[in-house]
mmCIF file of C-alpha atoms in Angstrom:
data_model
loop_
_atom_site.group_PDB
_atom_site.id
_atom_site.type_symbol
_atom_site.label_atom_id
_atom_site.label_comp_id
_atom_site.label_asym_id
_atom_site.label_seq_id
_atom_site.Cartn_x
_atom_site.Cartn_y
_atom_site.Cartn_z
ATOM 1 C CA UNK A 1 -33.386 -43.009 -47.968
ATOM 2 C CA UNK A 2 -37.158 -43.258 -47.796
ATOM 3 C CA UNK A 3 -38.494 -43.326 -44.680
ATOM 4 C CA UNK A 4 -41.785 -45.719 -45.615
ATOM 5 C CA UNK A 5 -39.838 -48.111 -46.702
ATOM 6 C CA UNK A 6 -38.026 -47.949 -43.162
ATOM 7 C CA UNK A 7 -41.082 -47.337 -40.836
ATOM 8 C CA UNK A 8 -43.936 -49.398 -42.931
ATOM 9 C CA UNK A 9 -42.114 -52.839 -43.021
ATOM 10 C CA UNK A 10 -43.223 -54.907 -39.843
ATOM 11 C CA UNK A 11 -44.973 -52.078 -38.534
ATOM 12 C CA UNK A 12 -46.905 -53.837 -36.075
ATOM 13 C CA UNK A 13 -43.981 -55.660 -34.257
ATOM 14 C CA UNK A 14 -42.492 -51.887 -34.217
ATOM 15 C CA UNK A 15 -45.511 -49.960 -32.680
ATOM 16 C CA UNK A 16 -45.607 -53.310 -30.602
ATOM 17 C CA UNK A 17 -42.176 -52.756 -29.291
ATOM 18 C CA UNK A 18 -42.609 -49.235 -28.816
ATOM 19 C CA UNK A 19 -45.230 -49.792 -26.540
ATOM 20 C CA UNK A 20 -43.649 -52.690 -24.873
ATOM 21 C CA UNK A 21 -40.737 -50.044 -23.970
ATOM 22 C CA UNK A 22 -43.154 -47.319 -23.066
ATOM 23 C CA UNK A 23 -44.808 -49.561 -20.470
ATOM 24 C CA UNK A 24 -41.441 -50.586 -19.118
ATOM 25 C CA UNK A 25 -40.450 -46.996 -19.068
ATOM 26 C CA UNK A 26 -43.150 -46.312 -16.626
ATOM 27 C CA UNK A 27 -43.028 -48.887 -14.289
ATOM 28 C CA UNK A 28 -39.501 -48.630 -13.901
ATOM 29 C CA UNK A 29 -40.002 -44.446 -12.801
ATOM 30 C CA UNK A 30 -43.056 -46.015 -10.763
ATOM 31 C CA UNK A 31 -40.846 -48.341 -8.819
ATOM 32 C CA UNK A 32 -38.029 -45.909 -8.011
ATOM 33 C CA UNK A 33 -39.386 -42.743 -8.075
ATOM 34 C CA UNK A 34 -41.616 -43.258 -4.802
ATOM 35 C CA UNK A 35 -40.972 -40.033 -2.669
ATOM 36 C CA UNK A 36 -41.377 -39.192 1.310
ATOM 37 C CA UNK A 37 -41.106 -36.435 3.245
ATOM 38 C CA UNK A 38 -39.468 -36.296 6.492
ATOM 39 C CA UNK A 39 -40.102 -33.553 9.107
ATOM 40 C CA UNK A 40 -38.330 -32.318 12.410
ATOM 41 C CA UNK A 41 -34.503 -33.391 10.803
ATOM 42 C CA UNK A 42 -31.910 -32.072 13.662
ATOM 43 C CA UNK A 43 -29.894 -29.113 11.829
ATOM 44 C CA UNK A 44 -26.421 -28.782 13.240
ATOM 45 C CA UNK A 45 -23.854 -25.569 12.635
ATOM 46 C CA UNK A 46 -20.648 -26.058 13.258
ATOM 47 C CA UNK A 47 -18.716 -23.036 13.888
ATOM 48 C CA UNK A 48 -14.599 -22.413 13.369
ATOM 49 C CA UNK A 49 -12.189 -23.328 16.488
ATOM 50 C CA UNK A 50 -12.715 -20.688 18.664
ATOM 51 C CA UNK A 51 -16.272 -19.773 17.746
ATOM 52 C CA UNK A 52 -20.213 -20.988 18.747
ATOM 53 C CA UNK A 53 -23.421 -20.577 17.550
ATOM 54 C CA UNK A 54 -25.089 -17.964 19.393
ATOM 55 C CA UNK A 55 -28.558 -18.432 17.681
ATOM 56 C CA UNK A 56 -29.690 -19.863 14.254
ATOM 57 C CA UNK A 57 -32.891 -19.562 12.914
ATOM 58 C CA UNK A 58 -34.223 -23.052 12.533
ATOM 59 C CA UNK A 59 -33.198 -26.087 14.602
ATOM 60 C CA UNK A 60 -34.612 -28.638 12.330
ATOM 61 C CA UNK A 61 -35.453 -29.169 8.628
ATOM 62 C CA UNK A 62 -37.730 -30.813 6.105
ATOM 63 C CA UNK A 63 -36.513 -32.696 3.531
ATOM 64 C CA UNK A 64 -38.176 -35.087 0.620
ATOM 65 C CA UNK A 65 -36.421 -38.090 -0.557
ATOM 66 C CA UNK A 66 -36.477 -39.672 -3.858
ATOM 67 C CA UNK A 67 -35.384 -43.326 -3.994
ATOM 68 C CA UNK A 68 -37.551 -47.294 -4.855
ATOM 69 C CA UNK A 69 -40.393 -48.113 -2.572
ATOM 70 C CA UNK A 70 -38.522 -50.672 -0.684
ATOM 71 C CA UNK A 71 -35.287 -48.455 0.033
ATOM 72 C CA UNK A 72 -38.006 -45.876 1.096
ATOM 73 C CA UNK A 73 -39.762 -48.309 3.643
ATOM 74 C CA UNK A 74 -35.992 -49.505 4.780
ATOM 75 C CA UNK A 75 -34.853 -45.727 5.571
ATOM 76 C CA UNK A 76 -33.966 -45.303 9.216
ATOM 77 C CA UNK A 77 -35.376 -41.577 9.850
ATOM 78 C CA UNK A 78 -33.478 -41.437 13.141
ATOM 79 C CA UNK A 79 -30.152 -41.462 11.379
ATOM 80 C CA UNK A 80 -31.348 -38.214 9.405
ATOM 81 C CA UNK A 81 -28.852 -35.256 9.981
ATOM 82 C CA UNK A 82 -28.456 -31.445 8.529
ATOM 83 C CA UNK A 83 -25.359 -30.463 9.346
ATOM 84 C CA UNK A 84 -23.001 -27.752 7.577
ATOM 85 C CA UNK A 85 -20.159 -25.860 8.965
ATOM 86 C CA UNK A 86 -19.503 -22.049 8.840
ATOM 87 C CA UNK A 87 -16.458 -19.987 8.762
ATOM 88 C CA UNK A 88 -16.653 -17.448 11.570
ATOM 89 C CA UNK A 89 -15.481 -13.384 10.453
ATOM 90 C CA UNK A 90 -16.006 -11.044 13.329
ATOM 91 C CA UNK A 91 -17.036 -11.641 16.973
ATOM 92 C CA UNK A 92 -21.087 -12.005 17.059
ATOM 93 C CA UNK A 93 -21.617 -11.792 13.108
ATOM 94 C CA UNK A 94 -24.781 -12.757 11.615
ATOM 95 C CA UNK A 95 -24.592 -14.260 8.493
ATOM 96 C CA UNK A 96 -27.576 -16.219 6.257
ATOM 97 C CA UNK A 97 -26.544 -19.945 5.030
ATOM 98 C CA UNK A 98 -27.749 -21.741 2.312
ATOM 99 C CA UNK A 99 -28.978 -25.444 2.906
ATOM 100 C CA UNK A 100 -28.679 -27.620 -0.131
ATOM 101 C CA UNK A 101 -29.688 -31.795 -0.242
ATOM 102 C CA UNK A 102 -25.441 -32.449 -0.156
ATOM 103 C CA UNK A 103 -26.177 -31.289 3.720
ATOM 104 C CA UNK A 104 -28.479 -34.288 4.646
ATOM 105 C CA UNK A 105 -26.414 -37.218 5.618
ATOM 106 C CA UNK A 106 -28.032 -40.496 7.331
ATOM 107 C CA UNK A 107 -29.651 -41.997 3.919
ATOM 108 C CA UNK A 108 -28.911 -45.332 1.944
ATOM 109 C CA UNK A 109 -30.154 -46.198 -1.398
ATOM 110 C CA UNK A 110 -32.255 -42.874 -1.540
ATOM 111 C CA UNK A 111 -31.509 -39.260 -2.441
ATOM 112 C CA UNK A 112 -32.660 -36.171 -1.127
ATOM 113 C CA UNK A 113 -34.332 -33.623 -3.805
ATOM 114 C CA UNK A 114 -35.677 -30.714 -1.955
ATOM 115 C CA UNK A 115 -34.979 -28.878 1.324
ATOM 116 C CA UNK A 116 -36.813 -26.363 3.537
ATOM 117 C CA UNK A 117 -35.891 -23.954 4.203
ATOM 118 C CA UNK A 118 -33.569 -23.194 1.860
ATOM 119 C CA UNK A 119 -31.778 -20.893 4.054
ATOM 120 C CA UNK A 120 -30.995 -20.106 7.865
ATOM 121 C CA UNK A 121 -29.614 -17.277 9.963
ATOM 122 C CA UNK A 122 -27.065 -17.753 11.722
ATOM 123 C CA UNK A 123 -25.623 -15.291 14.838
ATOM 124 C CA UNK A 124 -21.877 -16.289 16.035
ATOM 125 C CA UNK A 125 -19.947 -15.570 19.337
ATOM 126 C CA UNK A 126 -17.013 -16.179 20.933
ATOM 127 C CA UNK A 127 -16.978 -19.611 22.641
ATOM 128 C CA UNK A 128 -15.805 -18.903 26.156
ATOM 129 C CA UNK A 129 -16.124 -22.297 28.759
ATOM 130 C CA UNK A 130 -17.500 -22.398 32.518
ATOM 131 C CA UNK A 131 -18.060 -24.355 35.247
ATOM 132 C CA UNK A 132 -21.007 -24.787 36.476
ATOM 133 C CA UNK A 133 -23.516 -26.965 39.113
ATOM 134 C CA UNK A 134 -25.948 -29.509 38.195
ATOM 135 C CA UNK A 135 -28.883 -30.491 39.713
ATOM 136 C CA UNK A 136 -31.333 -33.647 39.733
ATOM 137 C CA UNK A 137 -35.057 -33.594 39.748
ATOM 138 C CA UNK A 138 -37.464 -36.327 40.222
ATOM 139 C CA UNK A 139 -41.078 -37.045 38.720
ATOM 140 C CA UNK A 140 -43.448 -39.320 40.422
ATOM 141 C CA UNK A 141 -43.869 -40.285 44.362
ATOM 142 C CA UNK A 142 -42.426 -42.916 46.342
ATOM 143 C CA UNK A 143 -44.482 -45.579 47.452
ATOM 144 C CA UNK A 144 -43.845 -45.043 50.978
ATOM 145 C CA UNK A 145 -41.303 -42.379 52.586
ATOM 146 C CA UNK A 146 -40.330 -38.982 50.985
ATOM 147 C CA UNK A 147 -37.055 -37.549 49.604
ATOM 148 C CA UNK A 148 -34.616 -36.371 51.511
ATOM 149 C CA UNK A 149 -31.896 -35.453 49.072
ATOM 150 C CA UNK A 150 -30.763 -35.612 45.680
ATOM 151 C CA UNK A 151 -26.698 -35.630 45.300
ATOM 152 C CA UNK A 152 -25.107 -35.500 41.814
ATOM 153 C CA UNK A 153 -21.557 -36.637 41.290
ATOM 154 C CA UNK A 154 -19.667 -34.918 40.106
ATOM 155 C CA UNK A 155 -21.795 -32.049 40.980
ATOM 156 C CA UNK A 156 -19.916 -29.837 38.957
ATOM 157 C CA UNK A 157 -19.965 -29.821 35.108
ATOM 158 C CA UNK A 158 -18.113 -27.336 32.082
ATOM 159 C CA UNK A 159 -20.104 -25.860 29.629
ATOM 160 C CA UNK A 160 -19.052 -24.574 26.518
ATOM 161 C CA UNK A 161 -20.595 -22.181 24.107
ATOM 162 C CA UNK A 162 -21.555 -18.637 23.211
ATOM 163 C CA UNK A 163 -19.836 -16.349 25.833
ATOM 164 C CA UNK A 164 -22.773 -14.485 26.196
ATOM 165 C CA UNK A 165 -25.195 -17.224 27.237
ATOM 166 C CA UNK A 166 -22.534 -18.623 29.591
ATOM 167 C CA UNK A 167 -22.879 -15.690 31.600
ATOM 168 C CA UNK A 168 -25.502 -16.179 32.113
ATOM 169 C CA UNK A 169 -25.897 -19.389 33.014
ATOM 170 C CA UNK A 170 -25.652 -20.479 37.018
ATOM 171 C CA UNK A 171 -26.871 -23.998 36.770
ATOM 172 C CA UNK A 172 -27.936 -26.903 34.673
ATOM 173 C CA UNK A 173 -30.345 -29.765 35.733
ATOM 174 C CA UNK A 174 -30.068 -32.983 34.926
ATOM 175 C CA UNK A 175 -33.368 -35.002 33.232
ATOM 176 C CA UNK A 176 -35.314 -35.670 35.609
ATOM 177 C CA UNK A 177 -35.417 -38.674 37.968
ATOM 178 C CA UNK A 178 -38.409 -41.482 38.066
ATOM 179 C CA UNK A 179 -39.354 -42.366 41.793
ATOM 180 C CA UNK A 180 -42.938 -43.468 41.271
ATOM 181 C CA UNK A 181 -43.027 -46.511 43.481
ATOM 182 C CA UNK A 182 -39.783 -46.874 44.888
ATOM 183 C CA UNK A 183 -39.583 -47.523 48.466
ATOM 184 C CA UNK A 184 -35.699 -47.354 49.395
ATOM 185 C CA UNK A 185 -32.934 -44.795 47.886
ATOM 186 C CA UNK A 186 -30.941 -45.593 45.179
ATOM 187 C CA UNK A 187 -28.981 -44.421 41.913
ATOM 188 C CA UNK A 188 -29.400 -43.662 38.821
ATOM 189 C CA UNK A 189 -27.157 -42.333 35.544
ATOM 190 C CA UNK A 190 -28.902 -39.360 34.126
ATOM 191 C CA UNK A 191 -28.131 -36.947 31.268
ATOM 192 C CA UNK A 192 -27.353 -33.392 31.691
ATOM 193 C CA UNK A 193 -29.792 -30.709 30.080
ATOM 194 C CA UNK A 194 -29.361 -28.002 28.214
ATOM 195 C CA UNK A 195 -29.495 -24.646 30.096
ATOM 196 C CA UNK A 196 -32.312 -23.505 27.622
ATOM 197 C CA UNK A 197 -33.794 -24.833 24.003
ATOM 198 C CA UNK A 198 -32.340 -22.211 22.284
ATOM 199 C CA UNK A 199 -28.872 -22.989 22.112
ATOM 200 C CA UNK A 200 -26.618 -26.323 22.931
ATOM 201 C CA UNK A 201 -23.460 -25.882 25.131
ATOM 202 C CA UNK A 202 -21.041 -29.321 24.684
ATOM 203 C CA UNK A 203 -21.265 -30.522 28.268
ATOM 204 C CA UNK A 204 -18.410 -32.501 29.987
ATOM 205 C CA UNK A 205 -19.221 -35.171 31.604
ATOM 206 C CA UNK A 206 -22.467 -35.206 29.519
ATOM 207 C CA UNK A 207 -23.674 -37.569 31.945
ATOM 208 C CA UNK A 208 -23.653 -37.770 36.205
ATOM 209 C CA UNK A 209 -24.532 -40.049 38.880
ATOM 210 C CA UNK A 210 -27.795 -39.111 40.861
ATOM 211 C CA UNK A 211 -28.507 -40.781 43.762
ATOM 212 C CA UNK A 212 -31.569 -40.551 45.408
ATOM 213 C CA UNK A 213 -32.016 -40.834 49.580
ATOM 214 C CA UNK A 214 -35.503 -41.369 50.759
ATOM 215 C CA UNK A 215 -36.427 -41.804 54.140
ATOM 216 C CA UNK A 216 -39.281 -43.762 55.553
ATOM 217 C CA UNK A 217 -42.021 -41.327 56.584
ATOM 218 C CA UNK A 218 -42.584 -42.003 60.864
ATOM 219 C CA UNK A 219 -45.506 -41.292 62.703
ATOM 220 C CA UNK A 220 -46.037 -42.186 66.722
ATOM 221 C CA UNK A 221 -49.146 -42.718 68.898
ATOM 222 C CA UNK A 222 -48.563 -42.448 72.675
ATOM 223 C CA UNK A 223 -50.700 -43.489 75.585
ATOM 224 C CA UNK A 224 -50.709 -42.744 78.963
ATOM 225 C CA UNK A 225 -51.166 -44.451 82.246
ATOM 226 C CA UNK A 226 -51.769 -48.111 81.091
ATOM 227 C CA UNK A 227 -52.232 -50.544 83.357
ATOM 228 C CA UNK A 228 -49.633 -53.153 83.792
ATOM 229 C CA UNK A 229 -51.008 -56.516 84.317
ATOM 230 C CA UNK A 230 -48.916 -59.339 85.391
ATOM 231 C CA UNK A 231 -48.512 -62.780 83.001
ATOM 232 C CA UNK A 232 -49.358 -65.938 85.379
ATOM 233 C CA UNK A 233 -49.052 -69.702 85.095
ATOM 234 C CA UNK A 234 -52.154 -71.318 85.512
ATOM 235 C CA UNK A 235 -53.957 -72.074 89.073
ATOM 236 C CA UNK A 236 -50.765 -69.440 90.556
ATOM 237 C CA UNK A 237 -52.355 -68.076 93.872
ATOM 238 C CA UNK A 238 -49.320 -65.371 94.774
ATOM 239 C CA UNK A 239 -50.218 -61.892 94.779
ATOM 240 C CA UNK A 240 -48.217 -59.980 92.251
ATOM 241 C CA UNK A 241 -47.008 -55.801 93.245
ATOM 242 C CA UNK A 242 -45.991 -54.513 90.706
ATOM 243 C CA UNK A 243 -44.186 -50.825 90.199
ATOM 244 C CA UNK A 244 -44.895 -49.061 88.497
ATOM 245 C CA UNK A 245 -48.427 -49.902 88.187
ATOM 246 C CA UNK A 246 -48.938 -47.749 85.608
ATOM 247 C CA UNK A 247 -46.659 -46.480 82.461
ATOM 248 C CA UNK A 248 -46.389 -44.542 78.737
ATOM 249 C CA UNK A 249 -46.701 -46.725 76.072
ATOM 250 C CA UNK A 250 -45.168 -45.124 72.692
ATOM 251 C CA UNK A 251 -45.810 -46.822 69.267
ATOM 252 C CA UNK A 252 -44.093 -45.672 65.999
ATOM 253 C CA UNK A 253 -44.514 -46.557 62.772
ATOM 254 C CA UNK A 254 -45.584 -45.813 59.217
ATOM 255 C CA UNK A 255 -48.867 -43.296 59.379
ATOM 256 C CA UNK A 256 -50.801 -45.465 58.108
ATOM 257 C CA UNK A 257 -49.961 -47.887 60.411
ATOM 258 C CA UNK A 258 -50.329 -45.840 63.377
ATOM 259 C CA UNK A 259 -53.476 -44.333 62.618
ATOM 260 C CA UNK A 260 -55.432 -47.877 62.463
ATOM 261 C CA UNK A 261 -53.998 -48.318 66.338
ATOM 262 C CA UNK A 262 -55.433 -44.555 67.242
ATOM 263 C CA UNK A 263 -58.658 -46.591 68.576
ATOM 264 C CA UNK A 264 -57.177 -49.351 70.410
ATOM 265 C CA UNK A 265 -55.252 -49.807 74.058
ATOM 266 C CA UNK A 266 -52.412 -51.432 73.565
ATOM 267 C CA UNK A 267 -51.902 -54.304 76.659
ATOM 268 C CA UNK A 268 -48.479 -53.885 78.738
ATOM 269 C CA UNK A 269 -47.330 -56.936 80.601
ATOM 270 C CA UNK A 270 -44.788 -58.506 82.859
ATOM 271 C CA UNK A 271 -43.950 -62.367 82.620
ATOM 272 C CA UNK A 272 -43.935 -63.722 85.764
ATOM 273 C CA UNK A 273 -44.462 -67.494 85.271
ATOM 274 C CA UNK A 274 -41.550 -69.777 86.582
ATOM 275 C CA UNK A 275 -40.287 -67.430 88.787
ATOM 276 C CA UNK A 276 -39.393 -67.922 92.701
ATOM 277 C CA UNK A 277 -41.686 -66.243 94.678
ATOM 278 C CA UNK A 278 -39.373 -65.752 97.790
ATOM 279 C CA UNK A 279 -37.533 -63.261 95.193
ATOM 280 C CA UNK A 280 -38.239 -59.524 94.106
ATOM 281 C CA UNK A 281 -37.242 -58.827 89.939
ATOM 282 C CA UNK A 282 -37.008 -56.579 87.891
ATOM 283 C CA UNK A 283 -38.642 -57.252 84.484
ATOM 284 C CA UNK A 284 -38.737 -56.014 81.487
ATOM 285 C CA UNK A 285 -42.523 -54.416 80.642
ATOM 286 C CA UNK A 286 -44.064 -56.031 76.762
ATOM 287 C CA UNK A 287 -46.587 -54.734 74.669
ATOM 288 C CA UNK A 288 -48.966 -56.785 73.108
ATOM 289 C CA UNK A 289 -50.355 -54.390 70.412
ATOM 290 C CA UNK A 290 -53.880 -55.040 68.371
ATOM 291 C CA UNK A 291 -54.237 -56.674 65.191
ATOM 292 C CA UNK A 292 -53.499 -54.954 62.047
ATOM 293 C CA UNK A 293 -50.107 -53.322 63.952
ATOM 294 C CA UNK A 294 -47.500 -54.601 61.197
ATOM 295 C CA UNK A 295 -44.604 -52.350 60.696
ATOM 296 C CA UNK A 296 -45.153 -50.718 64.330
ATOM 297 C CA UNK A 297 -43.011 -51.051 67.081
ATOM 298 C CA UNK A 298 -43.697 -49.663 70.830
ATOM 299 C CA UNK A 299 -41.840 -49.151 74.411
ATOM 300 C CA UNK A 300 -42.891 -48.641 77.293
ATOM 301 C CA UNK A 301 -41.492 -45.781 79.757
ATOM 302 C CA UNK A 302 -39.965 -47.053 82.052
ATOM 303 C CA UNK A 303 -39.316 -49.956 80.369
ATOM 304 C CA UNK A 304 -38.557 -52.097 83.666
ATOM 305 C CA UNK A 305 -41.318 -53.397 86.369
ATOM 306 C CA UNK A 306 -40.398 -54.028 90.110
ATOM 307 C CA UNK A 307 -41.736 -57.320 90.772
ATOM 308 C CA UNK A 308 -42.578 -58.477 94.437
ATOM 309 C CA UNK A 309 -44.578 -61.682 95.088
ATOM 310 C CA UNK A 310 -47.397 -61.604 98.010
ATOM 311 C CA UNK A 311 -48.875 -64.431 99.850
ATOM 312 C CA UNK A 312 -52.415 -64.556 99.020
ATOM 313 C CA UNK A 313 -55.279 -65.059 101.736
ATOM 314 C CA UNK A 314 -56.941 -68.469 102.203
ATOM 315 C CA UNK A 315 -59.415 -68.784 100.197
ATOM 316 C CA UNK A 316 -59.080 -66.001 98.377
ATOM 317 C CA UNK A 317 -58.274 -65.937 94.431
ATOM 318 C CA UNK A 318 -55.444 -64.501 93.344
ATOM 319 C CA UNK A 319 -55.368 -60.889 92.171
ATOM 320 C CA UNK A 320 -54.104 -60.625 88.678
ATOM 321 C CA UNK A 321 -54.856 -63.891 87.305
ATOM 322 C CA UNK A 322 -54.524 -65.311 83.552
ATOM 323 C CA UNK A 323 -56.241 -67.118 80.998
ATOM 324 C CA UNK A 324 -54.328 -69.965 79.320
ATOM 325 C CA UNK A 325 -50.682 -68.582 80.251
ATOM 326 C CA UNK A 326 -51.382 -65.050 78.042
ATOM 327 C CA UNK A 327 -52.017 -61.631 79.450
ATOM 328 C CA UNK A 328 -55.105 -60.725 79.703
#
């Protein structure tokens, strides 16, 4: 057969066509050959019944991925895994793996074509199990009080892993606890930790319950010998004897609060309006503290007054008098 008379006859449609399918060729690779690389992908050995992973040397891979630009930009990274399993020999045997794109799981629509690194070492032990404590830690400072106590239920968890990192091991934590602005205790579900970041016991429960008592921080402010004046009704004349004359006044409060009262005298009275002057009483002594004195509260010691009424003189004004019905 001659070949002109098979190439040469509507050449121009053929070379056409040929470069018709050339073009085609190439934006067909374009569109799904796009490629990605994807660092820090969790590696996970799993060991025979019996056995754990007593050190490998690489906890995470990189892998690229081959796939079309939109299954590329649809690829949830956070579903990537490495994971192969090993089959254990002697107790504590090392022993170097080869990872291969059939270990990467976690993809859809794309396909992994290279891996690194291409291989791990591995050390095995026994797995042994033990109980152990577990502790909370915070981060961050109350708005007002202080801790008094962190209690984890259960406070007791079981690891298992590598025999000879259990024992080892004499507690785990828990991740720590956000109190940056809180003001009253309260609880909180919190993960357990790893003992260390170089090797993963399975924890049971993996997770506890933390709860966090804080206490209101107290400070006090006392004063001594403070006049007790007595509360009158208006245009009274009795004389008022009052015992003591003279007592402790003790504030408490936040320290804040207590330190703005440092430089004031709190005023101690008795009320002793509408009473019967041909009687004696014994009243209970108030505090009428300074402005700014929210959150503070204050006694006085002794907290009771003997009250005996006197006849004034003639003439003569009464002796502990009071302005508009309010101590003084």
């Amino acid at each position: 057969m001659n070949l002109k008379k098979i190439i040469l006859p509507n050449l121009r449609l053929k070379l056409l066509a040929l470069a018709l399918a050339l073009v085609s060729w190439y934006a067909i690779r374009e569109t799904i050959n796009f490629e990605i690389t994807v660092s820090d992908i969790p590696l996970e050995i799993q060991a025979d019944e019996g056995w754990s992973v007593l050190r490998q040397s690489a906890d995470s891979v990189t892998a690229t991925f081959r796939g079309s630009q939109e299954d590329i930009r649809l690829m949830d990274q956070k579903q990537l895994r490495a994971a192969l399993k090993i089959n254990a020999g002697a107790a504590r045997r090392e022993e170097e793996i080869t990872l291969g794109t059939d270990h990467i799981s976690g993809t859809r629509g794309v396909r992994a074509v290279r891996v690194y690194p291409e291989r791990v070492s591995v050390s095995l032990d026994r797995e042994s199990e033990r109980k152990v404590p577990v502790k909370a830690r915070t981060v961050g400072r109350p708005f007002a009080g202080e801790i008094e106590t962190l209690i984890c239920e259960p406070a007791i968890v079981s690891l298992r892993g590598p025999a000879i990192h259990l024992e080892q091991t004499e507690w785990v934590f828990t991740e720590p606890v956000d109190v940056d602005g809180r003001t009253s205790s309260f609880r909180k579900r919190c993960r357990v930790l790893p003992p260390s970041n170089l090797w993963t016991p399975r924890i049971d429960p993996p997770e506890v319950q933390v709860s966090v008592m804080i206490v209101q921080q107290t400070a006090s402010q006392t004063w001594n010998d403070v006049e007790v004046a007595a509360l009158v009704a208006p245009g009274q004349v009795d004389r008022i004897s009052i015992a003591p004359a003279k007592v402790q006044v003790i504030a408490s409060g936040t320290p804040e609060s207590v330190a703005a009262l440092r430089q004031a005298l709190p005023r101690v009275f008795v009320d002793c309006r509408d009473l019967d002057a041909s009687l004696t009483y014994d009243l209970p002594v108030s505090i009428h503290l300074p402005a700014g004195a929210g959150g503070v509260t204050a006694a006085a010691d002794p907290p009771v007054a003997h009250i005996v009424f006197e006849r004034a003189l003639p003439g003569h004004a009464p002796g502990l008098p009071a302005e508009n019905g309010m101590p003084p």
